[in-house]
mmCIF file of C-alpha atoms in Angstrom:
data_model
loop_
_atom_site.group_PDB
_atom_site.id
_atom_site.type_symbol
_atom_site.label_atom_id
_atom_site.label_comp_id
_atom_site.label_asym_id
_atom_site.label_seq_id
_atom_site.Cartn_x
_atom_site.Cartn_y
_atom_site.Cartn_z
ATOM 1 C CA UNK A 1 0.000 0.000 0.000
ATOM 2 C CA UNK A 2 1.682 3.465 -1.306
ATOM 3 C CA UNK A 3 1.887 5.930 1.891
ATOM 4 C CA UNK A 4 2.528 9.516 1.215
ATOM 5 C CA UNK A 5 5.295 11.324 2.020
ATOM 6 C CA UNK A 6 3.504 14.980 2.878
ATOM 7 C CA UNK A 7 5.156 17.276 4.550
ATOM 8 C CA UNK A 8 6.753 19.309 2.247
ATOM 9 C CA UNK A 9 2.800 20.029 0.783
ATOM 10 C CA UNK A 10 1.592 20.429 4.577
ATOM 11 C CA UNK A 11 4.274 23.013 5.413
ATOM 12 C CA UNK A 12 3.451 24.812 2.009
ATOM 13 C CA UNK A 13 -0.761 24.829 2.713
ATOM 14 C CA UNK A 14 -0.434 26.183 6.191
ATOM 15 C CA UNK A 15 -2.514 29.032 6.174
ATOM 16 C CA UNK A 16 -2.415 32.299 8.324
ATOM 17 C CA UNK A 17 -5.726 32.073 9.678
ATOM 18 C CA UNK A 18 -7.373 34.836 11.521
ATOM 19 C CA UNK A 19 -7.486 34.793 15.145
ATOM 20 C CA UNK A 20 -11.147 36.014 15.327
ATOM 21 C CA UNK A 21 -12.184 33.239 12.406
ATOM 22 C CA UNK A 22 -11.593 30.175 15.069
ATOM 23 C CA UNK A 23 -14.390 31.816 17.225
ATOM 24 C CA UNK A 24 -17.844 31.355 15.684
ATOM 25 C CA UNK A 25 -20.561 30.300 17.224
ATOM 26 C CA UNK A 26 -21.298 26.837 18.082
ATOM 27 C CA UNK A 27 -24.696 26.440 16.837
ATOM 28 C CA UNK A 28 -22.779 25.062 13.940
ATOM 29 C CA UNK A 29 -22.305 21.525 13.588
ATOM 30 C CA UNK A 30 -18.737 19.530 13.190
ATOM 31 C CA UNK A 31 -19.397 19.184 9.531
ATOM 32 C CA UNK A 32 -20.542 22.958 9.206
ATOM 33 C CA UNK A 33 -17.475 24.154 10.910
ATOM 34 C CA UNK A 34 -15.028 21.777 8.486
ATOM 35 C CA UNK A 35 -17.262 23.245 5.892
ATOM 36 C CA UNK A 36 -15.944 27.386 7.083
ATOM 37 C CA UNK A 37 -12.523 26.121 7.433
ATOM 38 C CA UNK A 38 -12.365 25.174 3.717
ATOM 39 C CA UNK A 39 -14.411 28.263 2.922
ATOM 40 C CA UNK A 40 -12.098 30.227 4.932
ATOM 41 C CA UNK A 41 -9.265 28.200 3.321
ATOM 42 C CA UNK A 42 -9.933 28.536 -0.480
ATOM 43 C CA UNK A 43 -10.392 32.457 0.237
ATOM 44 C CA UNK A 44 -6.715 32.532 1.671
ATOM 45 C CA UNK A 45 -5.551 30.060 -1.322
ATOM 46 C CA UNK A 46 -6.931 31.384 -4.003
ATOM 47 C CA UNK A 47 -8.836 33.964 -6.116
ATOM 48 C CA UNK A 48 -11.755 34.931 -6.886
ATOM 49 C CA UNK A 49 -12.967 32.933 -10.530
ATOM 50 C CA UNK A 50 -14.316 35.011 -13.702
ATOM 51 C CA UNK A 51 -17.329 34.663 -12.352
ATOM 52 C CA UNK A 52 -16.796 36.522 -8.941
ATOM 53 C CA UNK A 53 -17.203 33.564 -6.636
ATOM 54 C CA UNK A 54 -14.918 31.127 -5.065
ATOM 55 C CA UNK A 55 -15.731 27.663 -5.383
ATOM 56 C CA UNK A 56 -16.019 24.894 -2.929
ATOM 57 C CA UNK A 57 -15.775 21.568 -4.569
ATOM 58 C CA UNK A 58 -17.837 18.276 -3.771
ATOM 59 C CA UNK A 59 -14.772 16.398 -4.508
ATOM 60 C CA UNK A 60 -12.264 18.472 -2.242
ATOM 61 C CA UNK A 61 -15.157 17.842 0.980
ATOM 62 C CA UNK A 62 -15.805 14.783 0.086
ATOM 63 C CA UNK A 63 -11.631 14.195 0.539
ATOM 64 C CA UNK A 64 -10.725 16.557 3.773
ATOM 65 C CA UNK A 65 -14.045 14.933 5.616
ATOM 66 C CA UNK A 66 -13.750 11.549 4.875
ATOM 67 C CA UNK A 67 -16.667 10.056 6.315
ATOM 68 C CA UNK A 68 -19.554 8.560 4.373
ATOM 69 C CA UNK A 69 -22.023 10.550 3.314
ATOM 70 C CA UNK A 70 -20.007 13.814 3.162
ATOM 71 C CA UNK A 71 -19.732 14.138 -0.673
ATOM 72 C CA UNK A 72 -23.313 14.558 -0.833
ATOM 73 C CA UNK A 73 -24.082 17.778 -2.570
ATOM 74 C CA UNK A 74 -27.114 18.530 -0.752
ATOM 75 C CA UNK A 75 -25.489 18.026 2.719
ATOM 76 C CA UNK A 76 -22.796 20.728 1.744
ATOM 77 C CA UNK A 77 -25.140 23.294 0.201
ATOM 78 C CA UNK A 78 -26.753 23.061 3.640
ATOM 79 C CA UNK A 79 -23.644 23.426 5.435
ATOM 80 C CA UNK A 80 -23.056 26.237 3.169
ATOM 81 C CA UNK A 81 -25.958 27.908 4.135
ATOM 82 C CA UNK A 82 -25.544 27.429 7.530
ATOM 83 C CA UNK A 83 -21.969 29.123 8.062
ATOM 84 C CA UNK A 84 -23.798 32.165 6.103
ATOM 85 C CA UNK A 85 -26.544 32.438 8.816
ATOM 86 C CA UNK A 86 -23.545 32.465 10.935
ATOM 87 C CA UNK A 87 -21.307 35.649 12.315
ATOM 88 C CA UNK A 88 -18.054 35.545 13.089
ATOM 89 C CA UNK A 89 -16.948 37.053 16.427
ATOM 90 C CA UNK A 90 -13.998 38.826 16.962
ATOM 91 C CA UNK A 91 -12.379 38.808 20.476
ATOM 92 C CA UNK A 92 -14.058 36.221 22.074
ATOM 93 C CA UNK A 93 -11.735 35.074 24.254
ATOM 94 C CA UNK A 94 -9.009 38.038 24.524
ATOM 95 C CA UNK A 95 -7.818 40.574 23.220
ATOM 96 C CA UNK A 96 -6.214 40.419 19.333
ATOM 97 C CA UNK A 97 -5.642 43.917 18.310
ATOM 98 C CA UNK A 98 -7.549 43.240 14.823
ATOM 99 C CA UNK A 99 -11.010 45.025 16.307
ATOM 100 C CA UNK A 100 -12.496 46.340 19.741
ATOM 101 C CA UNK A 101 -15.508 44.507 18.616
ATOM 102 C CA UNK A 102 -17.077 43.674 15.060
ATOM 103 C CA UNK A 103 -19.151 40.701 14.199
ATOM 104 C CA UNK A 104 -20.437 39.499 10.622
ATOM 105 C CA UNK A 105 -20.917 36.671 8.201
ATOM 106 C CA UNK A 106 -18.315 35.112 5.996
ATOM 107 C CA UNK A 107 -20.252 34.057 3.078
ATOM 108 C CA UNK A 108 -22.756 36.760 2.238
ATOM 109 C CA UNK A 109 -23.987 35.288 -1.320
ATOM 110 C CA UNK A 110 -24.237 31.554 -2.547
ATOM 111 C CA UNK A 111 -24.701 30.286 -6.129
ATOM 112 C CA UNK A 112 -25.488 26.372 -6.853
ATOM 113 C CA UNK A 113 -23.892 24.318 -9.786
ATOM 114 C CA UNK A 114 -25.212 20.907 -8.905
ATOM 115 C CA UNK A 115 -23.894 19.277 -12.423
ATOM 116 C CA UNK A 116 -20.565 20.287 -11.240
ATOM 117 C CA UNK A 117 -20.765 19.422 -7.916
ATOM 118 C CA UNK A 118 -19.720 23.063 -6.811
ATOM 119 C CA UNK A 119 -20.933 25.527 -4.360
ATOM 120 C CA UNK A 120 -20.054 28.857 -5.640
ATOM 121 C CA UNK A 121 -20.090 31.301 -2.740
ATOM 122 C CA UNK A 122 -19.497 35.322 -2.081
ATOM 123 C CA UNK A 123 -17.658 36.515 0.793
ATOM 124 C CA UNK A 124 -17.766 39.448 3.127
ATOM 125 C CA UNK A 125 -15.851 41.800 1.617
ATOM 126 C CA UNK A 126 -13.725 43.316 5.010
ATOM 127 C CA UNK A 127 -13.410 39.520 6.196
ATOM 128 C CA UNK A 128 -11.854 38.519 3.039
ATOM 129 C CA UNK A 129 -9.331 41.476 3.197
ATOM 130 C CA UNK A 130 -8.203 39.524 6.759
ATOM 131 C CA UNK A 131 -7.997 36.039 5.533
ATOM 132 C CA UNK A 132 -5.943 37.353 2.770
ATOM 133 C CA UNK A 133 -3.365 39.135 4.734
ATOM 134 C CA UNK A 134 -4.115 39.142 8.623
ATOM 135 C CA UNK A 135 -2.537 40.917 11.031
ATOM 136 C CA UNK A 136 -3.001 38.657 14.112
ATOM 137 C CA UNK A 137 -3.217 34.676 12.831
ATOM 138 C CA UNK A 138 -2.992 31.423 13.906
ATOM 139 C CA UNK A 139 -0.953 29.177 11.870
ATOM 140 C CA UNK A 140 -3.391 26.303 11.117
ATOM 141 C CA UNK A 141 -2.416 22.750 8.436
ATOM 142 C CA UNK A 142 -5.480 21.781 7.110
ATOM 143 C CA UNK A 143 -4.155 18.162 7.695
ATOM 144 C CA UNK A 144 -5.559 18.496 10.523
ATOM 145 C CA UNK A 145 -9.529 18.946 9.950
ATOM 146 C CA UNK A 146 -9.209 15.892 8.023
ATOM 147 C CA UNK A 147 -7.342 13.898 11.136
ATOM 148 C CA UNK A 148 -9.953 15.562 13.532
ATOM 149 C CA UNK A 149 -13.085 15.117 11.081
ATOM 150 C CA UNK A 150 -14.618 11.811 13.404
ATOM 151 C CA UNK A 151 -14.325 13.960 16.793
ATOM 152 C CA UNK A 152 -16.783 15.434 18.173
ATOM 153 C CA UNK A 153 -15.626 19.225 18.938
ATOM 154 C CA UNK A 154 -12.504 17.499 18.083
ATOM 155 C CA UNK A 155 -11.053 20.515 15.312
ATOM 156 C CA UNK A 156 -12.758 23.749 17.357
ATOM 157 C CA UNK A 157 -10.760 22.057 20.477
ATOM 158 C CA UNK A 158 -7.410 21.446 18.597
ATOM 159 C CA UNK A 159 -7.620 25.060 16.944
ATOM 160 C CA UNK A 160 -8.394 26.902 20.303
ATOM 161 C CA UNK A 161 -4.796 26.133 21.763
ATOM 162 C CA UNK A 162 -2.913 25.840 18.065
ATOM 163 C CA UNK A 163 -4.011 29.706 18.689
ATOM 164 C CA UNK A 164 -2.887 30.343 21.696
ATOM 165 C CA UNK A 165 0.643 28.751 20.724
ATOM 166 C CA UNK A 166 1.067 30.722 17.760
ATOM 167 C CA UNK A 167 0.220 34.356 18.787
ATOM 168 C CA UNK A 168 2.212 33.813 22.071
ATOM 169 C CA UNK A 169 4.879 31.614 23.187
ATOM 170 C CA UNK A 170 3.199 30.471 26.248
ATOM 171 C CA UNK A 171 3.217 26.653 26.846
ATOM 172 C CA UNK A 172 0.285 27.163 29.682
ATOM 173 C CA UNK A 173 -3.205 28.882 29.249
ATOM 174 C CA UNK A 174 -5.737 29.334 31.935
ATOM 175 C CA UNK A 175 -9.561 29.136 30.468
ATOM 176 C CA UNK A 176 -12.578 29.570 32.155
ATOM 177 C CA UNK A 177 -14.541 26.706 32.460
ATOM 178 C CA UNK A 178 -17.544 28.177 32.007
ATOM 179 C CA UNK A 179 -16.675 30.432 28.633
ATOM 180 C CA UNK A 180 -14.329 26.946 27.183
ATOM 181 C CA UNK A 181 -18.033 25.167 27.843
ATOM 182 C CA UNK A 182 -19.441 27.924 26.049
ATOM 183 C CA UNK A 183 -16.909 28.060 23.284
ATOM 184 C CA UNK A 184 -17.539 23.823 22.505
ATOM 185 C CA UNK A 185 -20.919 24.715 22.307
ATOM 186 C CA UNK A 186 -21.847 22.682 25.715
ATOM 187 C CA UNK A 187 -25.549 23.772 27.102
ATOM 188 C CA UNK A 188 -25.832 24.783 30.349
ATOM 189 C CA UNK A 189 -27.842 21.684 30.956
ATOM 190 C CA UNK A 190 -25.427 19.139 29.773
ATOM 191 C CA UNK A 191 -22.540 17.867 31.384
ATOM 192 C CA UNK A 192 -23.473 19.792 35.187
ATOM 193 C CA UNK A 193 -21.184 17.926 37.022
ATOM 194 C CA UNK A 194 -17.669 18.391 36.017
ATOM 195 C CA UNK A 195 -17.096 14.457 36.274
ATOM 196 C CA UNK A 196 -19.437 13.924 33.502
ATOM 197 C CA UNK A 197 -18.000 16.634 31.369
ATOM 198 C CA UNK A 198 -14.763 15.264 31.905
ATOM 199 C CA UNK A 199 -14.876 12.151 30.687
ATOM 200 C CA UNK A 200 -17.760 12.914 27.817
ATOM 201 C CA UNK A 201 -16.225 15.507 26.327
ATOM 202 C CA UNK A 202 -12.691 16.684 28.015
ATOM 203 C CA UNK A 203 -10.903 13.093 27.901
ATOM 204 C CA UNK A 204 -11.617 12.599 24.248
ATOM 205 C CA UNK A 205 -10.822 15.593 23.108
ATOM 206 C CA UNK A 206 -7.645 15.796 24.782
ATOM 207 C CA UNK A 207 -7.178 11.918 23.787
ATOM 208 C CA UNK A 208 -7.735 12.663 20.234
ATOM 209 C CA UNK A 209 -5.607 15.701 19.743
ATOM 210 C CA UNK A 210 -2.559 13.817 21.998
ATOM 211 C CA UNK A 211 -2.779 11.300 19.531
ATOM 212 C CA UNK A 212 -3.166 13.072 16.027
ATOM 213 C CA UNK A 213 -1.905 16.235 16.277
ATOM 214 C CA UNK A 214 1.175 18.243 16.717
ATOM 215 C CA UNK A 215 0.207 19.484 20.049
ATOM 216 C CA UNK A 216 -0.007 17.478 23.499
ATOM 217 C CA UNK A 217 -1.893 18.541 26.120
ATOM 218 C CA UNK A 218 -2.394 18.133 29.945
ATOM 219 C CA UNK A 219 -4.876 20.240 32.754
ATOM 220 C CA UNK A 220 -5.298 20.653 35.960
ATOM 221 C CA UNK A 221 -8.377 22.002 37.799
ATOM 222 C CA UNK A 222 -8.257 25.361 39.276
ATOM 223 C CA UNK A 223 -11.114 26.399 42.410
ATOM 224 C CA UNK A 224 -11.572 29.704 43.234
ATOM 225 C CA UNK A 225 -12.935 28.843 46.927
ATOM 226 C CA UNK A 226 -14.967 25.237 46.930
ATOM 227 C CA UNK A 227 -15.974 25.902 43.270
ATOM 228 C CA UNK A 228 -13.837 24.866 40.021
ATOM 229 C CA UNK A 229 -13.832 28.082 37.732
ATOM 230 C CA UNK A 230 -10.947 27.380 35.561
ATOM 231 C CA UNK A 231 -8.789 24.721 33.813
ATOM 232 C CA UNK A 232 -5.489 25.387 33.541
ATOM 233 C CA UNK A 233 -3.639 23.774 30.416
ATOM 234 C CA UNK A 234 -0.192 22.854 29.430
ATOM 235 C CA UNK A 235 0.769 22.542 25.676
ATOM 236 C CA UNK A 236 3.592 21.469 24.292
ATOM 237 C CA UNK A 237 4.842 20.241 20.721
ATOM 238 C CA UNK A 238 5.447 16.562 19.710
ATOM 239 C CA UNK A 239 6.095 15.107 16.687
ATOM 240 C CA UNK A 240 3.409 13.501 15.057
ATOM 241 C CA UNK A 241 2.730 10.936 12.579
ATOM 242 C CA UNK A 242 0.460 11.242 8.964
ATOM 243 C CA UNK A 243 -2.448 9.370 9.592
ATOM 244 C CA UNK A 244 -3.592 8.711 5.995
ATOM 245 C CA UNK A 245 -6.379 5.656 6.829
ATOM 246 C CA UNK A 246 -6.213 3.920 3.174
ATOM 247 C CA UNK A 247 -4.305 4.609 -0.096
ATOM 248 C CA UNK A 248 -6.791 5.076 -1.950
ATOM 249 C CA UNK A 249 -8.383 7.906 0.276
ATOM 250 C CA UNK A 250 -4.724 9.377 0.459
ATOM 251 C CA UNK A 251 -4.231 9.553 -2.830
ATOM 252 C CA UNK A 252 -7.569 11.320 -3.126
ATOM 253 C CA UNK A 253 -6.937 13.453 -0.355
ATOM 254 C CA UNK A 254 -3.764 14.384 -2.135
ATOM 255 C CA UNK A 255 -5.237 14.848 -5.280
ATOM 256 C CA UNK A 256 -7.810 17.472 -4.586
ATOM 257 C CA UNK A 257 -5.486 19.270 -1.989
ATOM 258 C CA UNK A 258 -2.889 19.928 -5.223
ATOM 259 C CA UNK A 259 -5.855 20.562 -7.689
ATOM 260 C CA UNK A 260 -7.106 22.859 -5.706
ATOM 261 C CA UNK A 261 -4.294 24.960 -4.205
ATOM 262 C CA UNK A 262 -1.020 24.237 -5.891
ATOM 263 C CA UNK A 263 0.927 22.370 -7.920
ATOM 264 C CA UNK A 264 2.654 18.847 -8.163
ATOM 265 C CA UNK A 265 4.797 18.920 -4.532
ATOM 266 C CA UNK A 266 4.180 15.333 -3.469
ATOM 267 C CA UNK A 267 6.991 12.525 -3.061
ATOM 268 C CA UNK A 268 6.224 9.192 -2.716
ATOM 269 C CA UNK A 269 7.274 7.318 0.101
ATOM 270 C CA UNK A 270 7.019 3.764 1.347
ATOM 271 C CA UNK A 271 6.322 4.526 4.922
ATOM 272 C CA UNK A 272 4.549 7.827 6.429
ATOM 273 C CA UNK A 273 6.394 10.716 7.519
ATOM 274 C CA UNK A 274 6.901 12.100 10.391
ATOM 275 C CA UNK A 275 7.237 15.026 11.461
ATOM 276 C CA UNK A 276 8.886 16.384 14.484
ATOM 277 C CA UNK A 277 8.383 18.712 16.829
ATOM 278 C CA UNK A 278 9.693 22.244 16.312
ATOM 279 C CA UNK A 279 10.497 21.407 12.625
ATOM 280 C CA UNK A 280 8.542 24.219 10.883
ATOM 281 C CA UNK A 281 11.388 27.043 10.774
ATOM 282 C CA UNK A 282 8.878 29.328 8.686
ATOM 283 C CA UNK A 283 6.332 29.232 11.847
ATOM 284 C CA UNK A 284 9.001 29.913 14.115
ATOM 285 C CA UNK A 285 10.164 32.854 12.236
ATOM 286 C CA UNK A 286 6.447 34.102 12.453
ATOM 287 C CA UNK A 287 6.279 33.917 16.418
#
């Protein structure tokens, strides 16, 4: 079974992403939010066509999200639709010197080519001025939507603190429980006792991003008094290795990522690569 040697394309097709951009609401489901992070993606990729739009692809979804059922046009023109009913907050947890305080939506306009399998979509015209060339970014592989894609909360989670280590150099961040509930989009009602929101949601996430990612992280609960207010997190880099689940879906994966974005940059390999921690000299340069 071919394996593919990706880092050199991963390194190219990390994005700056806007700070503010990780923080939308959390009405939207997993799927939606993959669904703005390729929206958000192509707009910091690419141009706009002849036409005016960008264009989100059935085929490139249908490759970043993997699971069955995501290829489906009708599913993503939903999706679509959903991130446009959807404003993006700036600030919500801290200060990021882009705005005091300035919500809106990404996609303002949507056009449907169903032959094609594309969803042709407008975007808010200050917004797109930021994803082009932002001033205060996270540096975010989008390897890693398609490695998160069957965990709940699993990319919003992984994003939060790739965030935190790329506009500071702080390997510990102190959250609030109640606003990192908030920011998973965890109801009040769910998950009242911390026990139950630590091993339904907490463990796995921290589980899954330990074992895919580039990050590992650990916690420890903070009281103020008798009552636990915060959780206080240490991150640190690891190496990681390409989980690529089946030729044929890397080879896909691959496919659409270079049709999309850029051009021919893949080596083959007979193993996976792996990378290690601290090897990305261009992100380091950023901080």
């Amino acid at each position: 079974m071919t394996a593919l040697r990706l880092q050199q394309y991963l390194e190219k097709n990390t994005i700056k992403h806007p700070t503010a951009l990780l923080h939308f609401e959390r009405r939207l489901s997993d799927f939606e939010q993959g669904i703005l992070f390729l929206c958000v993606h192509i707009v910091a990729k690419t141009e706009r066509a002849p036409d005016g739009f960008y264009h989100l692809n059935k085929s490139l979804v249908r490759a970043v999200m993997r699971q069955e059922g995501n290829h489906d046009y009708t599913r993503i023109t939903e999706a679509v639709k959903a991130v446009s009913k959807t404003d993006l907050r700036f600030n919500f947890m801290g200060q990021d010197r882009t705005f005091d305080s300035y919500e809106a939506p990404l996609i303002i306009g949507r056009a449907m080519d169903r032959r094609r399998g594309v969803v042709a979509f407008e975007v808010h015209p200050r917004i797109e001025k930021l994803v082009k060339d932002p001033r205060v970014f996270a540096r975010l592989n989008i390897y890693f939507i398609s490695a998160l894609a069957d965990v709940r909360r699993g990319y919003s989670f992984y994003a939060l603190f790739r965030d935190f280590v790329d506009r500071t150099k702080t390997t510990e961040v102190t959250l609030d429980y109640f606003e990192l509930r908030a920011y998973l989009g965890v109801e009040e009602s769910q998950y009242r006792i911390f026990k139950d929101f630590k091993f339904r949601v907490l463990k796995p996430l921290i589980d899954a991003v330990n074992e895919r990612t580039d990050l590992r992280l650990s916690y420890e609960a903070v009281k103020t008094g008798r009552k636990l207010t915060h959780l206080k997190f240490t991150i640190q880099p690891q190496a990681w290795q390409l989980q690529l689940f089946d030729a044929a879906h890397a080879e896909r994966m691959v496919g659409e990522l270079v049709k999309n974005f850029d051009g021919p940059v893949i080596d083959h390999k007979a193993a996976p690569a792996q990378i290690k921690a601290g090897e990305d000299k261009e992100r380091a340069a950023l901080i």
